[in-house]
Coordinates of C-alpha atoms in Angstrom, one line a residue:
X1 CA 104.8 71.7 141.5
X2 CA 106.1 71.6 137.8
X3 CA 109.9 71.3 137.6
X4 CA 110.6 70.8 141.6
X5 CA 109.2 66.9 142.0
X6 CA 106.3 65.0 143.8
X7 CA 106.3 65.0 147.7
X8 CA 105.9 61.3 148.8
X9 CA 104.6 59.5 152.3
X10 CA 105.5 56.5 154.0
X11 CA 101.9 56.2 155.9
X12 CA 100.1 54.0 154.0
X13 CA 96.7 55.2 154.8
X14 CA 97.6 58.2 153.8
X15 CA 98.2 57.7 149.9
X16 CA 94.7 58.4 148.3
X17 CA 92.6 61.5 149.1
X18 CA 88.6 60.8 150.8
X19 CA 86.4 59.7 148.7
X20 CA 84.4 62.1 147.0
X21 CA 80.4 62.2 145.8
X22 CA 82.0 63.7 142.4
X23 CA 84.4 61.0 142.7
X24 CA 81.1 58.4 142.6
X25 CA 79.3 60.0 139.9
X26 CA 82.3 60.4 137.1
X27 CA 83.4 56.8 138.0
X28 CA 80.0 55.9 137.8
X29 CA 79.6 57.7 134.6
X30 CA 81.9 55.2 133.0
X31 CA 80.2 51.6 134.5
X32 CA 77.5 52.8 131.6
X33 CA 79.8 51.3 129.0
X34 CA 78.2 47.8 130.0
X35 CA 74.8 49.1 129.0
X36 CA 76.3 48.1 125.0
X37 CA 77.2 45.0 126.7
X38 CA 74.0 43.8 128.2
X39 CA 71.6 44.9 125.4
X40 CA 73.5 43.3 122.9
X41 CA 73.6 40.3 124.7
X42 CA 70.0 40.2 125.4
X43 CA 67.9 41.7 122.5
X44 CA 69.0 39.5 120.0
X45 CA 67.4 36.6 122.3
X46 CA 63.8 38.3 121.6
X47 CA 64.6 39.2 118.4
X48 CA 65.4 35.7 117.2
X49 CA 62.1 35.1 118.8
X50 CA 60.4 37.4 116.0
X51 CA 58.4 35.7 113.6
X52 CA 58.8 38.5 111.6
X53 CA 62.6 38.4 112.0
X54 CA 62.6 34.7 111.2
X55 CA 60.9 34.7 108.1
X56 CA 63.1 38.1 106.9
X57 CA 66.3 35.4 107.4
X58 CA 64.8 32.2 106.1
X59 CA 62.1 33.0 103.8
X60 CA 58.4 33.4 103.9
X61 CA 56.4 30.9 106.1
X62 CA 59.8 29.4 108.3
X63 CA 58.9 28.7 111.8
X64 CA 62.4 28.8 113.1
X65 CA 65.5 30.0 112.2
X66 CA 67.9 27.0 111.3
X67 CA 70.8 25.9 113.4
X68 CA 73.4 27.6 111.7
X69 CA 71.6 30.7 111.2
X70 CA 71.1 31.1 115.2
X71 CA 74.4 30.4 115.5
X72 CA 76.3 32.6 113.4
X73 CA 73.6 36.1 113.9
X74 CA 74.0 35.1 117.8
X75 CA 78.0 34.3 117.6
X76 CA 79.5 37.1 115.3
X77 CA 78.8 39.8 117.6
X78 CA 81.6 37.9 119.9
X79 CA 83.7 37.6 117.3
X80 CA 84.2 40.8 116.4
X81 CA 84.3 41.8 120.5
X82 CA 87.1 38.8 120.6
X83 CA 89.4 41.1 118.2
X84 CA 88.3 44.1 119.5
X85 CA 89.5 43.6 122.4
X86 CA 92.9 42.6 121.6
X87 CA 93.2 45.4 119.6
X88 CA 91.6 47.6 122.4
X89 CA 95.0 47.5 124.3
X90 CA 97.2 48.6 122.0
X91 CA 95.0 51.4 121.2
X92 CA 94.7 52.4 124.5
X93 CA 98.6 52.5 125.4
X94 CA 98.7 54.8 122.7
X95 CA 95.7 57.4 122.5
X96 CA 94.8 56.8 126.0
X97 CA 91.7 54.8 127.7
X98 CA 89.3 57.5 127.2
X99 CA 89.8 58.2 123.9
X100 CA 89.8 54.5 123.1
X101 CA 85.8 54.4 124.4
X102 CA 85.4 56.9 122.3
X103 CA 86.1 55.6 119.2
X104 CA 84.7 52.2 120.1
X105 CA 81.5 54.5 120.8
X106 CA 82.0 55.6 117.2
X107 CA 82.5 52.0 115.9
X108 CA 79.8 50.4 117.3
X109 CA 77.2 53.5 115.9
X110 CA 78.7 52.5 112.6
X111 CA 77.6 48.3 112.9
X112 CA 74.0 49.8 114.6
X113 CA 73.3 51.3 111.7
X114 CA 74.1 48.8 109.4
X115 CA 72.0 46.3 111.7
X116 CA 69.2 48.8 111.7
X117 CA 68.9 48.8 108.0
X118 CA 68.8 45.2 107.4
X119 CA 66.4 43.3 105.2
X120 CA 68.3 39.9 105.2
X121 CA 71.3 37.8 106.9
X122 CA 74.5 39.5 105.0
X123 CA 74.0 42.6 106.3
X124 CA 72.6 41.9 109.5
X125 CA 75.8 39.6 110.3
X126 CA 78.4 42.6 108.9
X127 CA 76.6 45.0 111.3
X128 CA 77.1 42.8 114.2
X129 CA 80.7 41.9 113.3
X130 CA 81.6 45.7 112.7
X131 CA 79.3 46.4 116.2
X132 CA 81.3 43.7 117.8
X133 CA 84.8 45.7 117.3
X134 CA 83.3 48.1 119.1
X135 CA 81.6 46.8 122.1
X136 CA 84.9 44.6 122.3
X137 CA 87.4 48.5 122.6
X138 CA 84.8 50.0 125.4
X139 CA 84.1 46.2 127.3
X140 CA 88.2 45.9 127.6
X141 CA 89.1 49.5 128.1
X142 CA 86.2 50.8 130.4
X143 CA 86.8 48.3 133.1
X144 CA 90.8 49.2 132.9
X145 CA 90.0 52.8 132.7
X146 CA 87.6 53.0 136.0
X147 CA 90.2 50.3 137.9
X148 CA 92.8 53.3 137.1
X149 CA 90.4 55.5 137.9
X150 CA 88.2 54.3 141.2
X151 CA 89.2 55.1 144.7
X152 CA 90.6 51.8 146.1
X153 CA 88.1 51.8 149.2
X154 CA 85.2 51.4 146.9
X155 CA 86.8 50.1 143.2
X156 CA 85.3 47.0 143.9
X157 CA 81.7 48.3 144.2
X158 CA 82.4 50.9 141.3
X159 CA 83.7 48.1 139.1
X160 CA 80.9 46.0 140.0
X161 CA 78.5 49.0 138.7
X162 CA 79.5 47.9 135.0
X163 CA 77.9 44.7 135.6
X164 CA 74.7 46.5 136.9
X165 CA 75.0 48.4 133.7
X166 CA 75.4 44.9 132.1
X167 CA 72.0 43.8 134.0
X168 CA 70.3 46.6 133.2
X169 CA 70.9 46.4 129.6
X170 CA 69.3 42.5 129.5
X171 CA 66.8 44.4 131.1
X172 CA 66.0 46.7 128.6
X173 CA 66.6 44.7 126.2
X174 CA 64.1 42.0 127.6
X175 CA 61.4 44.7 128.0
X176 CA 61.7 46.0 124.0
X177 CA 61.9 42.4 122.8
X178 CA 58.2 41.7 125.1
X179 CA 57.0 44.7 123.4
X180 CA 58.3 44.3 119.9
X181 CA 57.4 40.6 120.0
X182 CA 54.3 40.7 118.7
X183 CA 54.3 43.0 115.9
X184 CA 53.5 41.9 112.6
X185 CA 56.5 44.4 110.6
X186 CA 59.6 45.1 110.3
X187 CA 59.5 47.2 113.3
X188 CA 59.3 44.2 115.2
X189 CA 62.8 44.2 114.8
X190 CA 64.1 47.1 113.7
X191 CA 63.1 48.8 117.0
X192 CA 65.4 47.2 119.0
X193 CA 68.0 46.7 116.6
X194 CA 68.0 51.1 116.4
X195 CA 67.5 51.6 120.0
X196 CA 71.5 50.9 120.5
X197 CA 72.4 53.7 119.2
X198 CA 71.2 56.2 122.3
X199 CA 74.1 54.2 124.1
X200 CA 77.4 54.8 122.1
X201 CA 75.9 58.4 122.0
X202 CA 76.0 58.9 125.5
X203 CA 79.1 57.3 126.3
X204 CA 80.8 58.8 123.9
X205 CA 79.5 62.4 124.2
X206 CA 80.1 62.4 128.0
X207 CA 83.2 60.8 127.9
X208 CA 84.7 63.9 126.1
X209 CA 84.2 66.0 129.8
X210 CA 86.0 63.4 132.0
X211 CA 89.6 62.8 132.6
X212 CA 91.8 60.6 131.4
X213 CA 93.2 58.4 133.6
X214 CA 96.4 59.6 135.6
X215 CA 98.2 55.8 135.5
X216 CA 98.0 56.3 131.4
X217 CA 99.8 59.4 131.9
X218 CA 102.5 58.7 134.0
X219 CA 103.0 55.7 131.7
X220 CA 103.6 58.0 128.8
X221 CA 105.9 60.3 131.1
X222 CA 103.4 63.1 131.2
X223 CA 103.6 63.6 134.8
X224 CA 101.6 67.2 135.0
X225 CA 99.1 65.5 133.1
X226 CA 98.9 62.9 135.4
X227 CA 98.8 65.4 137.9
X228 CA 95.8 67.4 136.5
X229 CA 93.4 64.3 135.9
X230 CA 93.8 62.6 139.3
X231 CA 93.1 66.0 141.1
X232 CA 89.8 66.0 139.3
X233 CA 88.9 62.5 139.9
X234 CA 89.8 62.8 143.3
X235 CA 88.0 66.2 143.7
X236 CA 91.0 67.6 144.9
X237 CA 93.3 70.6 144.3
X238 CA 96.8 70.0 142.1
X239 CA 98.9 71.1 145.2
X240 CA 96.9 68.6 147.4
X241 CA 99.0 66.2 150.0
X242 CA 97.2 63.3 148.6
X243 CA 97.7 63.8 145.1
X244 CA 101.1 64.4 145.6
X245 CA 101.3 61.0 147.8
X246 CA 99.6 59.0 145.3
X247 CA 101.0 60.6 142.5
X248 CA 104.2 59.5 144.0
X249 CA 103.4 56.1 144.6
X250 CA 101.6 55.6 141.0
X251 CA 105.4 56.8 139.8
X252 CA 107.4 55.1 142.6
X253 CA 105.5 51.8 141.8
X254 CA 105.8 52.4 137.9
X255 CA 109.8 52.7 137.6
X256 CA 110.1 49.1 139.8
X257 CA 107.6 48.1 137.3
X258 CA 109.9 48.8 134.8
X259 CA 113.1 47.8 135.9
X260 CA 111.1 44.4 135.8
X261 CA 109.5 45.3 132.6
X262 CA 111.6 46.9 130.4
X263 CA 110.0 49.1 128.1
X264 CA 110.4 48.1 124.4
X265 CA 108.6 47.6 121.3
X266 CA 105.5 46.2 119.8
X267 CA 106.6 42.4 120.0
X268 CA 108.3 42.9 123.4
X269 CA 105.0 44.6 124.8
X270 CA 103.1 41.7 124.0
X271 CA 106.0 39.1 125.3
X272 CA 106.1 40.9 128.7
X273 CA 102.8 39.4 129.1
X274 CA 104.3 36.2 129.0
X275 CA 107.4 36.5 130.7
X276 CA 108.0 34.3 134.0
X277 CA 107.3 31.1 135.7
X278 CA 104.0 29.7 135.9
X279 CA 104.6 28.6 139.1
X280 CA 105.8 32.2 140.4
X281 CA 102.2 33.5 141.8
X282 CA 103.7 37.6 140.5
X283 CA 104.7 36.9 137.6
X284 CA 103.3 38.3 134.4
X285 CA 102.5 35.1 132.6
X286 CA 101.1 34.0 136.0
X287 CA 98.6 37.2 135.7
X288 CA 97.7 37.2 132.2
X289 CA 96.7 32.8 133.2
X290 CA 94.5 34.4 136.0
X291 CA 92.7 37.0 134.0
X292 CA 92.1 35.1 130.8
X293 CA 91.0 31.6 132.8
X294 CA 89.1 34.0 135.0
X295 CA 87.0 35.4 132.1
X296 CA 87.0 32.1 130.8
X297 CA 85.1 30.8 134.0
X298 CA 82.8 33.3 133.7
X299 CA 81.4 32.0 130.8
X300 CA 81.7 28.3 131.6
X301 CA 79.0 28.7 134.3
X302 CA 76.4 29.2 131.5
X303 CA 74.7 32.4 132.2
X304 CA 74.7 33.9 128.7
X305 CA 72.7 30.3 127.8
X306 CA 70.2 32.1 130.0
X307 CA 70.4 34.9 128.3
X308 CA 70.9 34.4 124.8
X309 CA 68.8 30.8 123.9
X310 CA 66.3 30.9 126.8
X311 CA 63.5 31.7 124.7
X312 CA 64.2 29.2 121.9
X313 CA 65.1 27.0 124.5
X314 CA 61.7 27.0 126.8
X315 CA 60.0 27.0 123.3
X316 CA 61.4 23.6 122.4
X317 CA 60.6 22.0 125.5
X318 CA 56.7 22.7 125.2
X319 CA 56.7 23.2 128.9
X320 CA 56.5 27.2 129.1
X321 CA 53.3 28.8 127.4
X322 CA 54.8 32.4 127.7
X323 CA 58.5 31.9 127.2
X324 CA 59.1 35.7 126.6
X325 CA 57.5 36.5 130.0
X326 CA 59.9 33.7 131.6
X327 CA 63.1 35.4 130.1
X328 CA 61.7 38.7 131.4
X329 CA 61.7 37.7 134.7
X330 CA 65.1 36.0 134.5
X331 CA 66.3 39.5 133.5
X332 CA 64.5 41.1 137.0
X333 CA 66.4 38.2 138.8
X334 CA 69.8 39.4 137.4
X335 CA 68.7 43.0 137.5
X336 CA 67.7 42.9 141.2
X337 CA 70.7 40.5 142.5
X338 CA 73.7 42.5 141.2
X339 CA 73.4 45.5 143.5
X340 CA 74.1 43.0 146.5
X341 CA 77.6 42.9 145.1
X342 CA 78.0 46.4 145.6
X343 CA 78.0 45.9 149.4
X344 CA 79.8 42.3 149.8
X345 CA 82.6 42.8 147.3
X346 CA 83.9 45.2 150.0
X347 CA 82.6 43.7 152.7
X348 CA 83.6 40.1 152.0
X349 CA 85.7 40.5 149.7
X350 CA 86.0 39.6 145.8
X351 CA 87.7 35.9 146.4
X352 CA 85.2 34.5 149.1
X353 CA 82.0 35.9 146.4
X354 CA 83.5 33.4 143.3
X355 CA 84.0 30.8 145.8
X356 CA 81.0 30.6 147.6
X357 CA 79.2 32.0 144.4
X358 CA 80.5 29.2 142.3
X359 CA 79.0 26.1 144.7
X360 CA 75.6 28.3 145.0
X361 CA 75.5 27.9 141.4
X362 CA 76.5 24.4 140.7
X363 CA 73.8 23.2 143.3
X364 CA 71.0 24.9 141.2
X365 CA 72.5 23.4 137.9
X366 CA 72.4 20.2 138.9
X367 CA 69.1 20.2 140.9
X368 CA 67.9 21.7 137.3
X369 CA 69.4 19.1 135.7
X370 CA 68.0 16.1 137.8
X371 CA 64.7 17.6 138.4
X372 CA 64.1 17.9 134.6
X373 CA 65.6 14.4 133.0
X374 CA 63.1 13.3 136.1
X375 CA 59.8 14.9 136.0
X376 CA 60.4 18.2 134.0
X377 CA 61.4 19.6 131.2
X378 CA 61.9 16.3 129.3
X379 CA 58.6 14.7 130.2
X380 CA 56.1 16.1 128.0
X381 CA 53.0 14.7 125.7
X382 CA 50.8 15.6 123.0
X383 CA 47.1 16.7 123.4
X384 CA 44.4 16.0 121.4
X385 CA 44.7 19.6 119.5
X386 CA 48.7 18.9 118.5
X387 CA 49.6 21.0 121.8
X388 CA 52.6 19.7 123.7
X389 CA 52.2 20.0 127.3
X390 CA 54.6 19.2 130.3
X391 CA 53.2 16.1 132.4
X392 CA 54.2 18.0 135.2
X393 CA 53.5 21.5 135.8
X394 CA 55.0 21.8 139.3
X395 CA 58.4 20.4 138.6
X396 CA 58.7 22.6 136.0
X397 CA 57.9 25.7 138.2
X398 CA 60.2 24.2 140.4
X399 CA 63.3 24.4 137.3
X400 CA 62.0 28.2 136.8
X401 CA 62.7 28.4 140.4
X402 CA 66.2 27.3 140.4
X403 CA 67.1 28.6 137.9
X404 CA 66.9 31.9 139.1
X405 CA 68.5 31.2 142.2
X406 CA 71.2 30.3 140.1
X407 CA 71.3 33.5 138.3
X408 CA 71.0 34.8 141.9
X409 CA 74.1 33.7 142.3
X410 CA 75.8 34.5 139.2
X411 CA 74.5 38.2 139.4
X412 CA 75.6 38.5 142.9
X413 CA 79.5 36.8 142.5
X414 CA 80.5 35.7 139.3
X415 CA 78.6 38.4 137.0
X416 CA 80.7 41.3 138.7
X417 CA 83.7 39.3 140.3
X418 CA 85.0 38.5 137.3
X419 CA 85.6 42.2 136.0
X420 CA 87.0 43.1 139.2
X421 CA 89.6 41.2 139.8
X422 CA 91.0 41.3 136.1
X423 CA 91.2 45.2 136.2
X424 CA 93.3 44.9 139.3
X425 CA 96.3 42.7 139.1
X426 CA 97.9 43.8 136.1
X427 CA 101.2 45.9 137.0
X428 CA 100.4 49.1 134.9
X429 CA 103.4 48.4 132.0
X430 CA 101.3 45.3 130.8
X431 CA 97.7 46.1 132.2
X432 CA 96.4 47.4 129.3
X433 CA 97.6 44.2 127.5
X434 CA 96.5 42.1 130.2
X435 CA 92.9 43.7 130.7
X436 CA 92.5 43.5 126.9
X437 CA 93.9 39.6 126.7
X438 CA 91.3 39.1 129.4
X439 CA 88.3 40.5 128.0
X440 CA 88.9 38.9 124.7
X441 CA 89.4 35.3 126.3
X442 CA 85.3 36.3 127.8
X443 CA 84.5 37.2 124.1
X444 CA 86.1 34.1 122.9
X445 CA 84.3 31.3 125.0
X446 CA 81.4 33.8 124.7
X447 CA 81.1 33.2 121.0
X448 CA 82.4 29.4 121.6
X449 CA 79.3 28.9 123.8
X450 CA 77.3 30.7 121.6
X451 CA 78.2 28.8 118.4
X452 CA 77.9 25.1 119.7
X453 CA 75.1 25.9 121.9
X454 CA 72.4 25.5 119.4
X455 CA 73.5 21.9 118.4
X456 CA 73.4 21.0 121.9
X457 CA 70.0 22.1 122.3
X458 CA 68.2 22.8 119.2
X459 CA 65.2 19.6 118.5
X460 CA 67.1 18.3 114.9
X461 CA 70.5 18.5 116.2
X462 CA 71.3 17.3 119.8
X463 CA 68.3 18.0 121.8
X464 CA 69.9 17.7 125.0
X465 CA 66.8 19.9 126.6
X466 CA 67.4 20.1 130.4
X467 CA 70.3 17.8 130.2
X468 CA 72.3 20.9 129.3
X469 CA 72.4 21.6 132.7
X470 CA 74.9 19.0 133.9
X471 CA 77.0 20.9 131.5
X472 CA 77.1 23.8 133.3
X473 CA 77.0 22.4 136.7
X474 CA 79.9 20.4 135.7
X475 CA 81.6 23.7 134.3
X476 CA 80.7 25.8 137.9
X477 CA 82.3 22.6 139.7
X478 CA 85.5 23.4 138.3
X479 CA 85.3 27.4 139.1
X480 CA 84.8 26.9 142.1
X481 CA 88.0 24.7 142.7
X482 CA 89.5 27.2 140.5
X483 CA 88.7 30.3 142.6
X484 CA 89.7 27.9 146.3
X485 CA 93.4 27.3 144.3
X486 CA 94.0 30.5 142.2
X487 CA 91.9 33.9 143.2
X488 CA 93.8 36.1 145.0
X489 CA 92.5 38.4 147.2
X490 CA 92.9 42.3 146.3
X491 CA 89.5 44.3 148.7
X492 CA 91.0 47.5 149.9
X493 CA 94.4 47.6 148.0
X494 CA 95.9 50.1 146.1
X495 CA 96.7 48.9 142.2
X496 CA 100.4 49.4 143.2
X497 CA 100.0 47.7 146.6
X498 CA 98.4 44.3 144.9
X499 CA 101.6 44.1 142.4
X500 CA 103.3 43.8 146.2
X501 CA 100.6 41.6 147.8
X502 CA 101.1 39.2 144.8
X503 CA 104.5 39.1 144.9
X504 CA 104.7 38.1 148.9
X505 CA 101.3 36.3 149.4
X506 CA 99.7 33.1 147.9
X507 CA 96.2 33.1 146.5
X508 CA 95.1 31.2 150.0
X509 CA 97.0 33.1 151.9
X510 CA 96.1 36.6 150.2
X511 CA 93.0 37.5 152.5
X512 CA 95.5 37.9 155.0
X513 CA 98.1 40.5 153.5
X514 CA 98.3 44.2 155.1
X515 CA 100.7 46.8 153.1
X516 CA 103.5 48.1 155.8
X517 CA 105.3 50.2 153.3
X518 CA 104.5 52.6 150.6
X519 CA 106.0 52.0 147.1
X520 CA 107.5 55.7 147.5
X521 CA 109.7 54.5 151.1
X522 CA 110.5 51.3 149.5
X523 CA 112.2 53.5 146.5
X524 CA 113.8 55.1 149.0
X525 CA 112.0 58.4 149.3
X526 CA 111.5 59.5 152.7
X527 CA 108.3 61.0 154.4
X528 CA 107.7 64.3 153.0
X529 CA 110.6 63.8 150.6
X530 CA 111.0 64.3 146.9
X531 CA 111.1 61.5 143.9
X532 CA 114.9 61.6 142.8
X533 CA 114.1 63.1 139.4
X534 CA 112.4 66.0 138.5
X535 CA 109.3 65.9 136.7
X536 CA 110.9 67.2 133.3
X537 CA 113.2 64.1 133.8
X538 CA 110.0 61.7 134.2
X539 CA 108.4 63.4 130.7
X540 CA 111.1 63.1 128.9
X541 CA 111.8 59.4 129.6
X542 CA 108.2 58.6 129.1
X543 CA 107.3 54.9 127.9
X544 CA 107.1 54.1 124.2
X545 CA 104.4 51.4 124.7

């Protein structure tokens, strides 16, 4: 209806269209992004593996690579994701969300090939760093993009598809390393190194035939922009009742936004995210705490030790024969748990899966830990042929064992909990910002982890073997208090409806929260009314950041 306003609702059930099978496929479409994610993660576990690989890095006849070496080939790739993502928000407040994939599609191509044509560590590391930037634009910008994006009814399962992607990647990754690991050339390495290019091809290129995302546009002003992209990703037509409701409510909830937030420059964008008490459970700084500890939590419980170091790791002990076939099947465990999410995230709900999830996991860390400084991992002799050989076979089954209950447990809660709640309770003039802040702080601890990990466990530095896993229990003991005290609960709101659940509600209290009143009636706008401005006025106010 260009030029005569949006018609808005005061039924609250009635502000987003039926959910769609189109609907499920483009937003699905999008969860892909965590394919870059998850192979990243997990080939260069196999390929530091590679004896081939190793030799290529430290010269002809090494065994291992060194301690800083692991390190910094495992670590960089988080570095570069760490300021990628900060970056990423910016970018994607300016050009949009969709275009800001893109280019990280285009970015991360770039590092692949520099990777791929490596024949020692300067190289190798540059291609990872320059990869990094761009897995750290699409991690950042493809969970805000399908939060924006995803009918609420179902966001959470969506959301929790980029995890699967994630999964699926280790996967992958897992199975190219098994069958790479044994070759005696270059391709040994090389193979799976190049194989990451098939994905920022395909995101990218299909990305160019979806929408942007509606919240984006009314953010810049560009209302019958806005219009035109949440018709199609609702599968509805322009004139539709429910995108004019919801497009009315995305606006309505954006100008309260902004009278909080006032729109300003560069400097003031990024102090918004820091404005207000602590204490105040709404406010912005409040938020940007939630998502950044919340990311940060993620990687506390350990999982990418799991996936990064498990083969070095079980090699060092002596215990495991056929350590790549162990971190294969850790990588089916993770695989075949995360689709559970897709059902109890909406079922449940995301705060009782990173509470519950958080003690599952801390139980199986320390039983790992104890079982191994008893009778496992740590207990091993020397046969007469130089072999070293656990003394008991049985308790360490029993470690494999809990282990992947534990990553049961991560896959199922944490892996996918984590992503969903930061992509919802940004208010949309800092969720850019805020989704970007928070994916960086998971990049950050991700390459923290990564870096001190080796000195923890590696034989000449601290050789902690299964001891490691106190760490992490210790770590999960203080999610899950976390998650009791601070998670919200946000299963079956609208984006705009959480910035009101927050703002009325504590996080214990949240479960218990029901929306009475659209955004659109609390502006004022009665049922079947108009927004007070027409939508030339909207555009031409628009948003400078």
């Amino acid at each position: 209806m260009p030029g005569g306003g949006i018609s808005a609702t005061s039924d609250v059930g009635a502000i987003e269209a039926p959910v769609t099978f189109k609907t499920y496929l483009m937003c699905a479409f999008a969860s892909f992004g965590g394919m870059f994610f998850g192979y990243d993660s997990g080939y260069i576990n196999g390929v530091t593996g590679s004896s081939v690989f190793i030799q290529v890095i430290e010269g002809a006849g090494a065994k291992t690579l060194s301690g800083p070496h692991n390190s910094l080939i495992v670590s960089i790739l988080s570095a570069g994701t760490f300021f990628g993502a900060i970056a990423a928000g910016d970018v994607a407040d300016t050009i949009g969300r969709k275009w800001t994939v893109i280019a990280g599609c285009a970015i991360y191509i770039v590092g692949v090939i520099l990777q791929t044509a490596t024949n020692g560590l300067g190289l190798l590391v540059a291609g990872r760093l320059i990869a990094g930037i761009g897995v750290g634009f699409e991690s950042a910008i493809v969970i805000l993009y399908m939060s924006e994006i995803c009918p609420k009814k179902v966001r959470g399962a969506l959301v929790a598809g980029y995890q699967f992607c994630i999964t699926l990647g280790l996967l992958l990754a897992a199975c190219v390393a098994y069958g790479t690991g044994k070759m005696t050339t270059d391709a040994s390495y090389r193979i799976p190194i190049g194989l990451q290019f098939i994905f920022g091809f395909i995101l990218g290129v299909g990305l160019l035939f979806l929408p942007d995302s509606p919240r984006f546009y009314v953010k810049r002003g560009r209302i019958e922009q806005a219009r035109k992209a949440l018709a199609s990703v609702r599968d509805q037509p322009q004139d539709s009742e429910y995108v004019e409701a919801e497009l009315a409510e995305i606006i309505a909830n954006e100008e309260y936004e902004r009278s909080l937030i006032p729109a300003g420059g560069w400097i003031n964008g990024w102090l918004n995210c820091f404005s207000g008490s602590v204490f105040k459970s709404n406010s912005n700084l409040r938020k940007t705490i939630l998502g950044t500890s919340l990311q940060m939590m993620q990687q506390w419980t350990g999982i990418n030790f799991i996936f990064y170091f498990s083969t070095p790791f079980l090699q060092s002990t002596g215990a495991i024969k056929n350590t790549f076939l162990i971190s294969l099947i850790f990588t089916l465990v993770n695989v075949c748990s995360t689709p559970i999410s897709f059902y109890t995230v909406e079922k449940f709900g995301r705060r009782p899966l990173l509470i519950w999830g958080a003690l599952g996991m801390l139980i199986c860390e320390f039983l790992v830990g104890i079982i191994g400084d008893t009778v496992g991992f740590n207990r091993t002799h020397t046969d007469a042929a130089g072999t070293t050989i656990a003394n008991n076979i049985p308790a360490v089954n029993a470690q494999i064992a809990f282990i992947c209950i534990y990553i049961f447990f991560f896959a199922s809660t944490w892996g996918p909990g984590a992503w969903i709640v930061i992509g919802e309770v940004f208010p949309l003039p800092i969720r850019a910002r805020g989704v970007a802040l928070s994916t960086a702080s998971n990049w950050l601890w991700n390459c923290i982890i990564a870096v001190i990990t080796p000195y923890m466990v590696n034989p000449g530095e601290g050789n902690l073997k299964s001891n490691v896993f106190f760490i992490w229990g210790a770590l999960c003991t203080a999610a899950f208090v976390y998650a009791y005290f601070l998670v919200p609960e946000t299963k079956g709101l609208s984006l705009e409806q959480v910035d009101k659940m927050m703002e009325e509600t504590t996080p214990r209290t949240s479960a218990k929260w029901r929306p009475t009143t659209t955004f659109a009636q609390d502006m004022g706008m009665k049922e079947g009314g108009k927004l007070d401005m027409n939508v030339e006025d909207v555009e031409r106010k628009g948003s400078i950041f």
